Coordinates of C-alpha atoms and ligand atoms in Angstrom, one line a residue:
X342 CA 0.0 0.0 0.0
X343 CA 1.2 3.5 -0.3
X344 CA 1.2 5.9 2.7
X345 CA 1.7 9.6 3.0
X346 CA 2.4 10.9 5.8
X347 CA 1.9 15.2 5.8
X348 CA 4.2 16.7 8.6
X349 CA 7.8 14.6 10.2
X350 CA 8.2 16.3 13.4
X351 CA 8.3 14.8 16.6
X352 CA 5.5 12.5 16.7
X353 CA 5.4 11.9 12.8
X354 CA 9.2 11.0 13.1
X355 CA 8.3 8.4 16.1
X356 CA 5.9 6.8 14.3
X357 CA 8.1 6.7 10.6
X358 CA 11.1 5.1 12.1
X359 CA 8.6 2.2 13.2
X360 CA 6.9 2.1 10.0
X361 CA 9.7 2.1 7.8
X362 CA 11.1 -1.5 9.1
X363 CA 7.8 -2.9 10.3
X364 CA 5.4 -2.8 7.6
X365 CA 5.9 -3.5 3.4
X366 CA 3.6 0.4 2.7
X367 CA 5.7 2.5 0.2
X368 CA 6.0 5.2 2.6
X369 CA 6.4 9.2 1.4
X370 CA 6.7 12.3 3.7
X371 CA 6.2 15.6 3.0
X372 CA 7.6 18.4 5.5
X373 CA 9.1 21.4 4.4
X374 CA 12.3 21.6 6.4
X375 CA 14.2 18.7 5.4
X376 CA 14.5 15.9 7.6
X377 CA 16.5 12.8 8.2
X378 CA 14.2 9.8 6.9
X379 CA 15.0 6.1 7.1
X380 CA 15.9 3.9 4.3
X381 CA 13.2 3.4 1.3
X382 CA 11.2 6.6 2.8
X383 CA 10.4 8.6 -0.3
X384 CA 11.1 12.2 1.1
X385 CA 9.3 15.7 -0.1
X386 CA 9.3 19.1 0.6
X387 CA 6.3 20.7 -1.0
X388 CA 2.8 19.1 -2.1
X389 CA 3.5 19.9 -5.9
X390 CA 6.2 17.5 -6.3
X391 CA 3.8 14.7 -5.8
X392 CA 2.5 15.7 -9.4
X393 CA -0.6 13.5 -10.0
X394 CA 0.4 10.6 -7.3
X395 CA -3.0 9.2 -5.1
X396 CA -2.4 7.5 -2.0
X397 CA -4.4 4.6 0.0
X398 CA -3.1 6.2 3.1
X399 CA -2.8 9.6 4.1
X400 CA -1.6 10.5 7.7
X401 CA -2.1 13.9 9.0
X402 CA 1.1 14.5 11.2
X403 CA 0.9 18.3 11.0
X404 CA 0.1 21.0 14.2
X405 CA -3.6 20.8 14.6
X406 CA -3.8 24.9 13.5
X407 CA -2.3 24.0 10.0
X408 CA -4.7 21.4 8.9
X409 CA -7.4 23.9 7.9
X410 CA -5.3 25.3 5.3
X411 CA -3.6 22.2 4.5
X412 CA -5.5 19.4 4.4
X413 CA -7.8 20.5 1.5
X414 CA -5.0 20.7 -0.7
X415 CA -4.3 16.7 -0.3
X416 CA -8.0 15.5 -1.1
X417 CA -6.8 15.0 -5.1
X418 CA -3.7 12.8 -3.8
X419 CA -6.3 10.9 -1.4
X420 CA -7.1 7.3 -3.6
X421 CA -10.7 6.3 -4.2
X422 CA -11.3 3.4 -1.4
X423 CA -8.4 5.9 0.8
X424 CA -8.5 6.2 4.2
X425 CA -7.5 9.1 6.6
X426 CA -5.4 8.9 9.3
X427 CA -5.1 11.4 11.6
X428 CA -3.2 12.1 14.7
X429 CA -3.6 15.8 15.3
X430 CA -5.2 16.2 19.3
X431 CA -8.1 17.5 19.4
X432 CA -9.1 17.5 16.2
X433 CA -12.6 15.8 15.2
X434 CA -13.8 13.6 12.0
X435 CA -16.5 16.3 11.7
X436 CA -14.0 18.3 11.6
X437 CA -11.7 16.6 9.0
X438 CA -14.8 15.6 6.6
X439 CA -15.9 19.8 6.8
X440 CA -12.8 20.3 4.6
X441 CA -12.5 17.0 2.3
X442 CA -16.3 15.6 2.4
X443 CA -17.4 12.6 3.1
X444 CA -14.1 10.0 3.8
X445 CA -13.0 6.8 5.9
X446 CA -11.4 8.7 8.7
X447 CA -9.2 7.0 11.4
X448 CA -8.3 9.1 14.2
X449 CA -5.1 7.6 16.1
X450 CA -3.4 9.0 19.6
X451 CA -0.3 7.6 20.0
X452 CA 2.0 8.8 22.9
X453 CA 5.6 9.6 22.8
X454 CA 7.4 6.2 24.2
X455 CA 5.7 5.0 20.0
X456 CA 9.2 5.7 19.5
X457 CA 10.7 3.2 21.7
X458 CA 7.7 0.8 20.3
X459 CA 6.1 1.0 23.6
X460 CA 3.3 3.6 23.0
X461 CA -0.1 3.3 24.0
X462 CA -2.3 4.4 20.5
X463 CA -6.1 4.8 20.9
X464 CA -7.5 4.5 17.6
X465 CA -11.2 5.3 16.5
X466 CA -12.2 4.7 13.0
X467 CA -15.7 6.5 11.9
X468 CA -18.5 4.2 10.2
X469 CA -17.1 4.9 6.5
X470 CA -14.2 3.0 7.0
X471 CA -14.3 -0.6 6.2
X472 CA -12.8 -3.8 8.1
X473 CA -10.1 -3.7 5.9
X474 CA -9.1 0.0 6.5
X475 CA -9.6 -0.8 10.1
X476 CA -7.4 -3.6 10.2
X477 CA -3.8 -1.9 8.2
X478 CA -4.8 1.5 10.9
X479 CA -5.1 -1.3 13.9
X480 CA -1.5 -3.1 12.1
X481 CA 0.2 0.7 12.2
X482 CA -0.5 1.2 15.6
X483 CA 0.5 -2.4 16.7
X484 CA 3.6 -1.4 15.3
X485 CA 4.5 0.9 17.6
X486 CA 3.2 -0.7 20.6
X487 CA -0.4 -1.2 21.9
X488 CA -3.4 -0.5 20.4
X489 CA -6.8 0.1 22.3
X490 CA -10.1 0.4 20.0
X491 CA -12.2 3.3 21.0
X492 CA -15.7 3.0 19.8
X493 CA -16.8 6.3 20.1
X494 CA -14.8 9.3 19.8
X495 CA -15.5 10.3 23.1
X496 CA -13.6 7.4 24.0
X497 CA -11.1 8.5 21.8
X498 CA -11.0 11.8 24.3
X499 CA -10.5 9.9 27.5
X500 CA -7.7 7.3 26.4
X501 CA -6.5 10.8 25.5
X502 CA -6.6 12.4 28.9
X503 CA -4.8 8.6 30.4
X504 CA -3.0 8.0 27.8
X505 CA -1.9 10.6 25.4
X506 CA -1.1 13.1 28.5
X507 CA -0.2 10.4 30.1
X508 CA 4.0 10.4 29.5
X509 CA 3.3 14.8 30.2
X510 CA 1.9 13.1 33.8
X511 CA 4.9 10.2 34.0
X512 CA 7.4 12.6 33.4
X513 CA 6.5 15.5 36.2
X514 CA 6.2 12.6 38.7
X515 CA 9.5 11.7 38.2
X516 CA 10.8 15.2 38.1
X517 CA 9.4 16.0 42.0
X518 CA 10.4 12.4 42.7
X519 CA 14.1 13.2 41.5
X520 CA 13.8 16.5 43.2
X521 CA 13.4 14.8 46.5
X522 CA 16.2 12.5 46.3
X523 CA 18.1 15.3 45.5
X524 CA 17.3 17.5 48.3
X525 CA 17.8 14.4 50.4
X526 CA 21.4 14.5 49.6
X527 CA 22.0 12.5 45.8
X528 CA 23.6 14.6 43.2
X529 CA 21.7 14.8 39.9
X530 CA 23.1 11.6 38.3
X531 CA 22.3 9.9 40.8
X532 CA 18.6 10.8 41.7
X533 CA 18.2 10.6 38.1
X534 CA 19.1 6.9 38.0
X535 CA 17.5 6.0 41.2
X536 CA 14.1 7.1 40.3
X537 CA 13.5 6.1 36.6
X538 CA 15.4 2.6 36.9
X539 CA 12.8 1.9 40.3
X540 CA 10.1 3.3 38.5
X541 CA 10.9 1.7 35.0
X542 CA 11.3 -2.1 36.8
X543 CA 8.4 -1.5 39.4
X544 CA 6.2 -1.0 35.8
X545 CA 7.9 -3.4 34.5
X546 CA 7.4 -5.9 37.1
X547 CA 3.2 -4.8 37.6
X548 CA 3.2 -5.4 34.3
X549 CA 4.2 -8.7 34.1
X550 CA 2.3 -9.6 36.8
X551 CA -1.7 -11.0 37.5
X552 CA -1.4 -9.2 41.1
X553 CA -3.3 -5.9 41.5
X554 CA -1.4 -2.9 41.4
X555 CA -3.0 -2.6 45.3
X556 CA -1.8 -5.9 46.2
X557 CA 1.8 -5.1 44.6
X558 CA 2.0 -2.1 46.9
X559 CA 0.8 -4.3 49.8
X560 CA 3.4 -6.9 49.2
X561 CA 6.1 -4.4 50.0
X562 CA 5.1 -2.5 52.8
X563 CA 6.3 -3.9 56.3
X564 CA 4.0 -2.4 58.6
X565 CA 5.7 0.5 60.7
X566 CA 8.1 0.2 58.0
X567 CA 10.2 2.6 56.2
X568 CA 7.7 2.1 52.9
X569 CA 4.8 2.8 55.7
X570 CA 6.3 5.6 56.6
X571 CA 6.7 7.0 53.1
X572 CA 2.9 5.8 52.1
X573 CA 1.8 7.4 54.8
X574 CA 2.4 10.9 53.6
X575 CA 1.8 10.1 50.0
X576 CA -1.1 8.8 50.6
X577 CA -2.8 11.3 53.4
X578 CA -5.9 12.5 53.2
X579 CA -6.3 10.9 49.9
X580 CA -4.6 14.4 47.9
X581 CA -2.6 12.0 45.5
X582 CA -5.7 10.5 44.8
X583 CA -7.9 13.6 44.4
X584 CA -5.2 15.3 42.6
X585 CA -5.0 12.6 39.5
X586 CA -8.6 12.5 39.5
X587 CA -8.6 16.2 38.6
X588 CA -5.5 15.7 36.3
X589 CA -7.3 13.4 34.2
X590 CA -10.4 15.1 34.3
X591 CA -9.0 18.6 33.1
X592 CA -7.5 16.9 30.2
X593 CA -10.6 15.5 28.9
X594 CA -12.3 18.9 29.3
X595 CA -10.0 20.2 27.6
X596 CA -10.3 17.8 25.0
X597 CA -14.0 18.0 24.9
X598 CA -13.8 21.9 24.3
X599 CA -11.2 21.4 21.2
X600 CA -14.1 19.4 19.8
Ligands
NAP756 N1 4.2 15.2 20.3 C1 3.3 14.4 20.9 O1 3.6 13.8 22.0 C2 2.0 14.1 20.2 C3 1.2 13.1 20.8 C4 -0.1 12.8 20.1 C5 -0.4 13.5 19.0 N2 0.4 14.5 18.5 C6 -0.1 15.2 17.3 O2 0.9 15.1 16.3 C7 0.8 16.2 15.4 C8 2.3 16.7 15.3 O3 2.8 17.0 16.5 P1 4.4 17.1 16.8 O4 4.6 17.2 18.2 O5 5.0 16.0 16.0 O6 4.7 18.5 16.1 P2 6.0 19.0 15.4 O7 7.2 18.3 16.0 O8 6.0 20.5 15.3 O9 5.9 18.4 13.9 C9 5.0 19.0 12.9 C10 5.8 18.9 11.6 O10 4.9 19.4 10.6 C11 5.7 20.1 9.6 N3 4.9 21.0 8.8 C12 4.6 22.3 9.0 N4 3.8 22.7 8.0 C13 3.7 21.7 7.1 C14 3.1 21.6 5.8 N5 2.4 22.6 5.3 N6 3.2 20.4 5.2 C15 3.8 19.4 5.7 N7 4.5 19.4 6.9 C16 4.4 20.6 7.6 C17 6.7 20.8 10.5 O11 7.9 21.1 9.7 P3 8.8 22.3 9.9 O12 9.5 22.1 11.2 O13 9.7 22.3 8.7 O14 7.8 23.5 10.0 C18 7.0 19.8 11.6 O15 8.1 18.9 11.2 C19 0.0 17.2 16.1 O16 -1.3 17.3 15.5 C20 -0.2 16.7 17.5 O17 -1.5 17.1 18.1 C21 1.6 14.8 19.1

């Protein structure tokens, strides 16, 4: 199949280097700055030097604010049976379909660690898109880790707000995490390691496991231990608790006003 994919920045670029060894598409990009591509990607800088080509799969890749005044110049390179594949936050079907009528759209939201192969991609597809669209949009996600199947795109939204925020969320955790080792005496370096190696193999390890993540936390706290005695502040008055409830919450509001 061919793909094109409009925009190689950050997240485009993720997803690419996946694509480009783990699937058999004939992949082109298009981005206007050049940019380093793998092997056997086809690489572009402006629309017109796709002369008359179509495309089964077009993946929007761009800055939400472009694709009004972009996307509507791709419709001709779109193929007949085409599908759509977009990965721009916050930006509807409805949306999409208001600027190249009536299509099979896919909306994807990958997260960041796609570029390790270990994102988390929630993918809705609207009702024009067929089992087989479904499937190769399902195959590209696979590719770069897991894939959950929204069936509405309000689901969409809230894998968005766990999910899609959800290495913005990982990250700041570790950041006051590292903080306090710090301030407890560890330079940098070494808070740095401490915190993401404990946190990468604790994840690691709940993942692996059948236990619940409250039975995990059990199984290593002594009680009047030193784990007690750090639990016990995290987890007073239930403010962790509150706070990620509000966390996740404001991120779906927020994606439910971009609507
Ligand atoms: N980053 C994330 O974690 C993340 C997660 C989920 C979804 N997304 C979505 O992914 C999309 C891209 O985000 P990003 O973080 O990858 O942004 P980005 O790094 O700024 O990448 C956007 C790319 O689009 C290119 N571009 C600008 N105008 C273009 C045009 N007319 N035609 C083709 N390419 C054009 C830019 O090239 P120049 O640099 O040359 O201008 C840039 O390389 C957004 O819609 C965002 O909502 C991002």
């Amino acid at each position: 199949m061919s793909l094109l994919m409009i925009g190689c920045g950050k997240m485009g670029g993720s997803l690419l280097t996946r694509w480009a060894t783990s699937t058999n598409h004939t992949i082109t990009i298009i981005n206007p700055s050049l940019v380093k591509a793998p092997q056997g990607v086809i690489v572009k800088q402006a629309i017109d030097e796709l002369f008359d080509q179509r495309f089964d799969i077009i993946v929007i890749a761009i800055k939400p604010q472009l694709i009004e005044q972009v996307l509507p110049l791709y419709r001709r390179h779109l193929a007949d049976s085409g599908c759509i594949i977009s990965i721009a936050a916050g930006y509807s079907v409805a949306s999409i379909e208001k600027l190249i009528g009536e299509q099979a759209v896919v909306r994807v939201m990958p997260n960041l660690p796609a570029q390790i192969g270990r994102g988390v991609s929630g993918l809705y597809a609207n009702s024009r898109c067929s089992a087989v669209q479904i499937d190769n949009a399902v195959a590209l996600t696979d590719a770069v880790g897991y894939t959950h199947l929204a069936a509405t795109e309000d689901e969409l939204d809230r894998v968005t707000a766990v999910a899609g925020n959800g290495p913005g969320y990982a990250f700041e955790i570790a950041r006051c995490w590292i903080e306090s080792a710090i301030k407890l005496g560890f330079s940098p370096q070494t808070a740095r390691e401490l915190v993401l190696k404990t946190l990468g193999g604790s994840m690691e390890l709940a993942l692996t496991s059948k236990e619940d993540i409250e039975n995990l936390r059990n199984s290593v706290t002594s009680k009047n231990g030193t784990t007690a005695a750090g639990l016990n502040a995290l987890m007073q008055d239930k403010k962790l608790e509150f706070l990620f409830e509000s966390t996740v919450s404001s991120a779906y509001q927020r994606a439910v006003a971009l609507r």
